[in-house]
């Protein structure tokens, strides 16, 4: 895939992730103590909030990575492994457009 192809994918993912964040934020507003929900329902709502908080953090983390990738694309360093400076395979970039390291480095890191 070429520069334009990755630029389009990153732009689309950034927009999707921003929408996702907006959606999560709207659904997890703080629960008011005076809420008319019963106590158990309120506990459920609070535990849902924990799940949503984790989803929100994951989405924000991804958004940062995607924006970073878009920036790298502009600078011409996109698709270059930050560890070994070798090109990252196109298969990996298509699967994970915000990837910063190549598969061999990723495997080394996790082992
Ligand atoms: Zn590498």
Coordinates of N, CA, C and O and ligand atoms in Angstrom, one line a residue:
X1 N 0.8 -1.2 0.0 CA 0.0 0.0 0.0 C 0.9 1.3 0.0 O 2.0 1.2 0.5
X2 N 0.4 2.3 -0.6 CA 1.2 3.5 -0.7 C 0.8 4.5 0.4 O -0.1 4.3 1.2
X3 N 1.6 5.6 0.4 CA 1.4 6.7 1.4 C -0.1 7.1 1.5 O -0.6 7.2 2.6
X4 N -0.7 7.4 0.4 CA -2.1 7.8 0.4 C -3.0 6.8 1.0 O -3.9 7.2 1.7
X5 N -2.7 5.5 0.7 CA -3.5 4.5 1.3 C -3.5 4.5 2.8 O -4.5 4.4 3.5
X6 N -2.3 4.6 3.3 CA -2.1 4.6 4.8 C -2.7 5.8 5.4 O -3.3 5.8 6.4
X7 N -2.5 7.0 4.7 CA -3.1 8.2 5.2 C -4.6 8.1 5.3 O -5.1 8.6 6.3
X8 N -5.2 7.5 4.3 CA -6.7 7.4 4.4 C -7.1 6.5 5.5 O -8.1 6.7 6.2
X9 N -6.4 5.3 5.7 CA -6.7 4.4 6.7 C -6.6 5.1 8.1 O -7.5 5.0 9.0
X10 N -5.5 5.8 8.3 CA -5.2 6.4 9.6 C -6.3 7.5 9.9 O -6.8 7.6 11.0
X11 N -6.6 8.2 8.8 CA -7.6 9.3 9.0 C -9.0 8.7 9.4 O -9.6 9.2 10.4
X12 N -9.3 7.6 8.8 CA -10.6 6.9 9.0 C -10.6 6.4 10.5 O -11.6 6.6 11.2
X13 N -9.5 5.7 10.9 CA -9.4 5.2 12.2 C -9.4 6.3 13.3 O -10.0 6.1 14.4
X14 N -8.8 7.4 13.0 CA -8.8 8.5 14.0 C -10.2 9.0 14.2 O -10.6 9.2 15.3
X15 N -10.9 9.2 13.1 CA -12.3 9.6 13.2 C -13.2 8.6 13.9 O -14.0 9.0 14.8
X16 N -13.0 7.4 13.6 CA -13.8 6.3 14.3 C -13.5 6.3 15.8 O -14.4 6.1 16.6
X17 N -12.2 6.4 16.1 CA -11.8 6.3 17.5 C -12.3 7.6 18.3 O -12.8 7.5 19.4
X18 N -12.3 8.7 17.6 CA -12.8 9.9 18.2 C -14.3 9.8 18.5 O -14.8 10.2 19.6
X19 N -15.0 9.2 17.5 CA -16.5 9.0 17.7 C -16.7 8.0 18.9 O -17.7 8.2 19.7
X20 N -15.9 7.0 18.9 CA -16.0 6.0 20.0 C -15.9 6.6 21.4 O -16.6 6.4 22.3
X21 N -14.8 7.5 21.5 CA -14.6 8.2 22.7 C -15.8 9.1 23.1 O -16.2 9.0 24.3
X22 N -16.3 9.8 22.1 CA -17.4 10.7 22.4 C -18.6 9.8 22.9 O -19.3 10.2 23.9
X23 N -18.8 8.7 22.2 CA -19.9 7.8 22.6 C -19.8 7.3 24.1 O -20.7 7.3 24.8
X24 N -18.6 6.8 24.4 CA -18.3 6.3 25.8 C -18.5 7.4 26.8 O -19.1 7.2 27.8
X25 N -18.0 8.6 26.5 CA -18.1 9.7 27.4 C -19.5 10.1 27.7 O -19.9 10.4 28.8
X26 N -20.3 10.0 26.6 CA -21.8 10.4 26.8 C -22.5 9.3 27.6 O -23.4 9.6 28.3
X27 N -22.0 8.1 27.6 CA -22.8 7.0 28.3 C -22.2 6.8 29.7 O -22.8 6.0 30.5
X28 N -21.1 7.5 30.1 CA -20.6 7.2 31.4 C -20.5 8.5 32.2 O -19.5 8.8 32.9
X29 N -21.5 9.3 32.2 CA -21.5 10.6 33.0 C -21.6 10.1 34.5 O -22.2 9.1 34.8
X30 N -21.0 10.9 35.4 CA -21.1 10.5 36.8 C -22.5 10.3 37.3 O -23.4 11.0 36.8
X31 N -22.6 9.3 38.2 CA -24.0 9.0 38.7 C -24.2 9.9 39.9 O -23.4 9.9 40.8
X32 N -25.3 10.7 39.9 CA -25.5 11.6 41.0 C -26.0 10.8 42.2 O -26.7 9.8 42.1
X33 N -25.5 11.2 43.4 CA -25.9 10.5 44.6 C -27.4 10.5 44.8 O -27.9 9.6 45.4
X34 N -28.1 11.5 44.3 CA -29.5 11.6 44.5 C -30.3 10.8 43.4 O -31.5 10.9 43.3
X35 N -29.5 10.0 42.7 CA -30.1 9.2 41.6 C -31.3 8.4 42.2 O -31.2 7.9 43.3
X36 N -32.3 8.3 41.4 CA -33.5 7.6 41.8 C -33.4 6.1 41.6 O -34.2 5.3 42.0
X37 N -32.2 5.6 41.1 CA -32.0 4.2 40.9 C -31.9 3.5 42.3 O -31.5 4.1 43.3
X38 N -32.4 2.3 42.3 CA -32.3 1.5 43.6 C -30.8 1.2 43.9 O -30.0 1.4 43.0
X39 N -30.5 0.8 45.1 CA -29.1 0.6 45.5 C -28.4 -0.4 44.6 O -27.3 -0.1 44.2
X40 N -29.0 -1.6 44.4 CA -28.3 -2.6 43.6 C -28.1 -2.1 42.1 O -27.0 -2.3 41.6
X41 N -29.1 -1.5 41.6 CA -29.0 -1.0 40.2 C -27.8 0.0 40.1 O -27.1 0.1 39.2
X42 N -27.8 0.8 41.2 CA -26.7 1.8 41.3 C -25.3 1.2 41.3 O -24.4 1.7 40.6
X43 N -25.2 0.1 42.1 CA -23.9 -0.6 42.1 C -23.6 -1.2 40.7 O -22.4 -1.1 40.3
X44 N -24.6 -1.7 40.0 CA -24.4 -2.2 38.7 C -23.9 -1.1 37.8 O -22.9 -1.2 37.0
X45 N -24.5 0.1 37.9 CA -24.2 1.2 37.1 C -22.7 1.6 37.4 O -22.0 1.9 36.4
X46 N -22.3 1.5 38.6 CA -20.9 1.9 39.0 C -19.9 0.9 38.4 O -18.9 1.3 37.9
X47 N -20.3 -0.4 38.4 CA -19.3 -1.4 37.9 C -19.3 -1.2 36.4 O -18.2 -1.4 35.8
X48 N -20.4 -0.9 35.7 CA -20.4 -0.6 34.3 C -19.5 0.6 34.0 O -18.8 0.6 33.0
X49 N -19.5 1.5 34.9 CA -18.7 2.7 34.7 C -17.2 2.3 34.7 O -16.4 2.9 33.9
X50 N -16.8 1.3 35.5 CA -15.4 0.9 35.6 C -15.0 0.3 34.2 O -14.0 0.6 33.7
X51 N -15.9 -0.5 33.6 CA -15.7 -1.1 32.3 C -15.6 0.0 31.3 O -14.6 0.0 30.5
X52 N -16.5 0.9 31.3 CA -16.4 2.0 30.3 C -15.2 2.9 30.5 O -14.6 3.3 29.5
X53 N -14.8 3.1 31.7 CA -13.6 3.8 32.0 C -12.4 3.1 31.3 O -11.5 3.8 30.7
X54 N -12.3 1.8 31.5 CA -11.2 1.0 30.9 C -11.3 1.1 29.3 O -10.3 1.3 28.7
X55 N -12.5 1.1 28.8 CA -12.7 1.2 27.3 C -12.3 2.6 26.8 O -11.6 2.7 25.8
X56 N -12.6 3.6 27.6 CA -12.3 4.9 27.3 C -10.8 5.1 27.3 O -10.2 5.7 26.4
X57 N -10.1 4.6 28.3 CA -8.6 4.7 28.3 C -8.0 4.0 27.2 O -7.0 4.5 26.6
X58 N -8.5 2.8 26.8 CA -8.0 2.1 25.7 C -8.1 2.8 24.4 O -7.2 2.9 23.5
X59 N -9.3 3.4 24.2 CA -9.6 4.2 23.0 C -8.7 5.5 22.9 O -8.2 5.8 21.9
X60 N -8.5 6.1 24.1 CA -7.7 7.3 24.1 C -6.2 6.9 23.8 O -5.5 7.7 23.1
X61 N -5.8 5.8 24.3 CA -4.5 5.3 24.0 C -4.3 5.1 22.5 O -3.3 5.4 21.9
X62 N -5.3 4.4 21.9 CA -5.2 4.1 20.5 C -5.2 5.4 19.7 O -4.5 5.5 18.7
X63 N -6.0 6.4 20.1 CA -6.1 7.6 19.4 C -4.8 8.3 19.4 O -4.3 8.8 18.3
X64 N -4.1 8.3 20.5 CA -2.7 8.9 20.6 C -1.8 8.2 19.6 O -1.0 8.8 18.9
X65 N -1.9 6.8 19.6 CA -1.0 6.0 18.7 C -1.3 6.3 17.3 O -0.4 6.4 16.4
X66 N -2.6 6.5 16.9 CA -3.0 6.7 15.5 C -2.5 8.1 15.1 O -2.0 8.3 14.0
X67 N -2.6 9.1 16.0 CA -2.2 10.5 15.7 C -0.7 10.5 15.5 O -0.2 11.2 14.6
X68 N 0.0 9.8 16.3 CA 1.4 9.6 16.3 C 1.8 9.0 14.9 O 2.8 9.5 14.2
X69 N 1.1 8.0 14.5 CA 1.4 7.3 13.2 C 1.1 8.3 12.0 O 1.9 8.4 11.1
X70 N 0.1 9.1 12.1 CA -0.2 10.1 11.1 C 0.9 11.1 11.0 O 1.3 11.5 9.9
X71 N 1.4 11.5 12.1 CA 2.6 12.4 12.2 C 3.8 11.8 11.6 O 4.5 12.5 10.8
X72 N 4.0 10.6 11.9 CA 5.2 9.8 11.3 C 5.1 9.7 9.8 O 6.1 9.8 9.1
X73 N 3.8 9.6 9.3 CA 3.6 9.5 7.9 C 4.0 10.8 7.2 O 4.6 10.8 6.2
X74 N 3.7 11.9 7.8 CA 4.0 13.2 7.3 C 5.5 13.4 7.3 O 6.1 14.0 6.4
X75 N 6.2 12.9 8.4 CA 7.6 13.1 8.5 C 8.4 12.1 7.6 O 9.6 12.3 7.5
X76 N 7.7 11.1 7.1 CA 8.4 10.1 6.3 C 9.0 9.0 7.1 O 9.9 8.2 6.5
X77 N 8.7 8.9 8.4 CA 9.3 7.8 9.2 C 8.3 6.7 9.4 O 8.5 5.7 10.1
X78 N 7.1 6.8 8.8 CA 6.1 5.8 9.0 C 6.5 4.5 8.4 O 7.1 4.4 7.3
X79 N 6.1 3.4 9.1 CA 6.4 2.1 8.6 C 7.9 1.6 8.8 O 8.3 0.6 8.3
X80 N 8.6 2.4 9.6 CA 10.0 2.1 9.9 C 10.0 1.7 11.4 O 9.5 2.4 12.2
X81 N 10.5 0.5 11.7 CA 10.6 0.0 13.0 C 11.4 1.0 13.9 O 12.5 1.4 13.5
X82 N 10.8 1.4 15.1 CA 11.6 2.3 15.9 C 12.7 1.6 16.7 O 13.6 2.3 17.2
X83 N 12.7 0.3 16.7 CA 13.8 -0.4 17.4 C 15.0 -0.8 16.5 O 16.1 -0.6 16.8
X84 N 14.7 -1.4 15.3 CA 15.8 -1.8 14.4 C 15.9 -1.0 13.2 O 16.8 -1.3 12.3
X85 N 15.0 0.0 12.9 CA 15.0 0.8 11.8 C 14.8 0.1 10.4 O 15.1 0.6 9.4
X86 N 14.3 -1.1 10.5 CA 14.0 -1.8 9.3 C 12.5 -1.6 8.9 O 11.7 -1.3 9.8
X87 N 12.2 -1.7 7.6 CA 10.8 -1.5 7.3 C 9.9 -2.5 7.9 O 10.2 -3.7 8.1
X88 N 8.7 -2.1 8.4 CA 7.7 -3.0 9.0 C 6.9 -3.6 7.8 O 6.6 -2.9 6.8
X89 N 6.6 -4.9 7.8 CA 6.0 -5.5 6.7 C 4.6 -4.9 6.4 O 3.9 -4.5 7.4
X90 N 4.2 -4.9 5.2 CA 2.9 -4.2 4.8 C 1.7 -5.0 5.4 O 0.7 -4.4 5.8
X91 N 1.9 -6.3 5.6 CA 0.8 -7.1 6.2 C 0.6 -6.6 7.6 O -0.6 -6.5 8.1
X92 N 1.7 -6.4 8.4 CA 1.5 -5.9 9.8 C 0.9 -4.5 9.8 O 0.0 -4.2 10.6
X93 N 1.3 -3.6 8.9 CA 0.8 -2.3 8.9 C -0.7 -2.2 8.5 O -1.5 -1.4 9.0
X94 N -1.1 -3.2 7.6 CA -2.5 -3.2 7.3 C -3.3 -3.7 8.4 O -4.4 -3.3 8.7
X95 N -2.7 -4.7 9.2 CA -3.5 -5.2 10.4 C -3.4 -4.2 11.6 O -4.4 -4.0 12.2
X96 N -2.3 -3.6 11.8 CA -2.1 -2.6 12.9 C -1.5 -1.3 12.3 O -0.3 -1.2 12.4
X97 N -2.3 -0.4 11.8 CA -1.7 0.8 11.1 C -0.9 1.6 12.0 O 0.0 2.3 11.5
X98 N -1.1 1.6 13.3 CA -0.3 2.4 14.2 C 0.9 1.7 14.8 O 1.6 2.2 15.7
X99 N 1.3 0.5 14.2 CA 2.4 -0.2 14.7 C 3.7 0.6 14.6 O 4.0 1.3 13.7
X100 N 4.5 0.5 15.7 CA 5.8 1.2 15.8 C 7.0 0.3 15.6 O 8.0 0.7 15.3
X101 N 6.7 -1.0 15.9 CA 7.8 -2.0 15.8 C 7.5 -3.1 14.8 O 6.3 -3.4 14.7
X102 N 8.5 -3.7 14.2 CA 8.2 -4.8 13.3 C 7.9 -6.1 14.1 O 8.1 -6.1 15.3
X103 N 7.5 -7.1 13.4 CA 7.1 -8.4 14.1 C 8.3 -9.0 14.8 O 8.2 -9.4 15.9
X104 N 9.5 -9.1 14.1 CA 10.6 -9.7 14.9 C 10.9 -9.0 16.2 O 11.2 -9.6 17.2
X105 N 10.9 -7.6 16.2 CA 11.1 -6.9 17.4 C 10.0 -7.1 18.4 O 10.3 -7.2 19.6
X106 N 8.8 -7.2 17.9 CA 7.6 -7.4 18.8 C 7.8 -8.7 19.5 O 7.6 -8.8 20.7
X107 N 8.2 -9.7 18.8 CA 8.4 -11.1 19.4 C 9.6 -11.1 20.4 O 9.5 -11.7 21.4
X108 N 10.6 -10.4 20.0 CA 11.8 -10.3 20.9 C 11.4 -9.6 22.3 O 11.8 -10.1 23.3
X109 N 10.5 -8.6 22.2 CA 10.1 -7.8 23.3 C 9.3 -8.7 24.3 O 9.4 -8.7 25.5
X110 N 8.4 -9.6 23.7 CA 7.5 -10.3 24.5 C 8.1 -11.6 25.0 O 7.6 -12.2 25.9
X111 N 9.3 -12.0 24.5 CA 9.8 -13.3 25.0 C 10.8 -13.1 26.1 O 11.2 -12.0 26.4
Ligands
LIG1 ZN1 12.3 -4.1 14.3

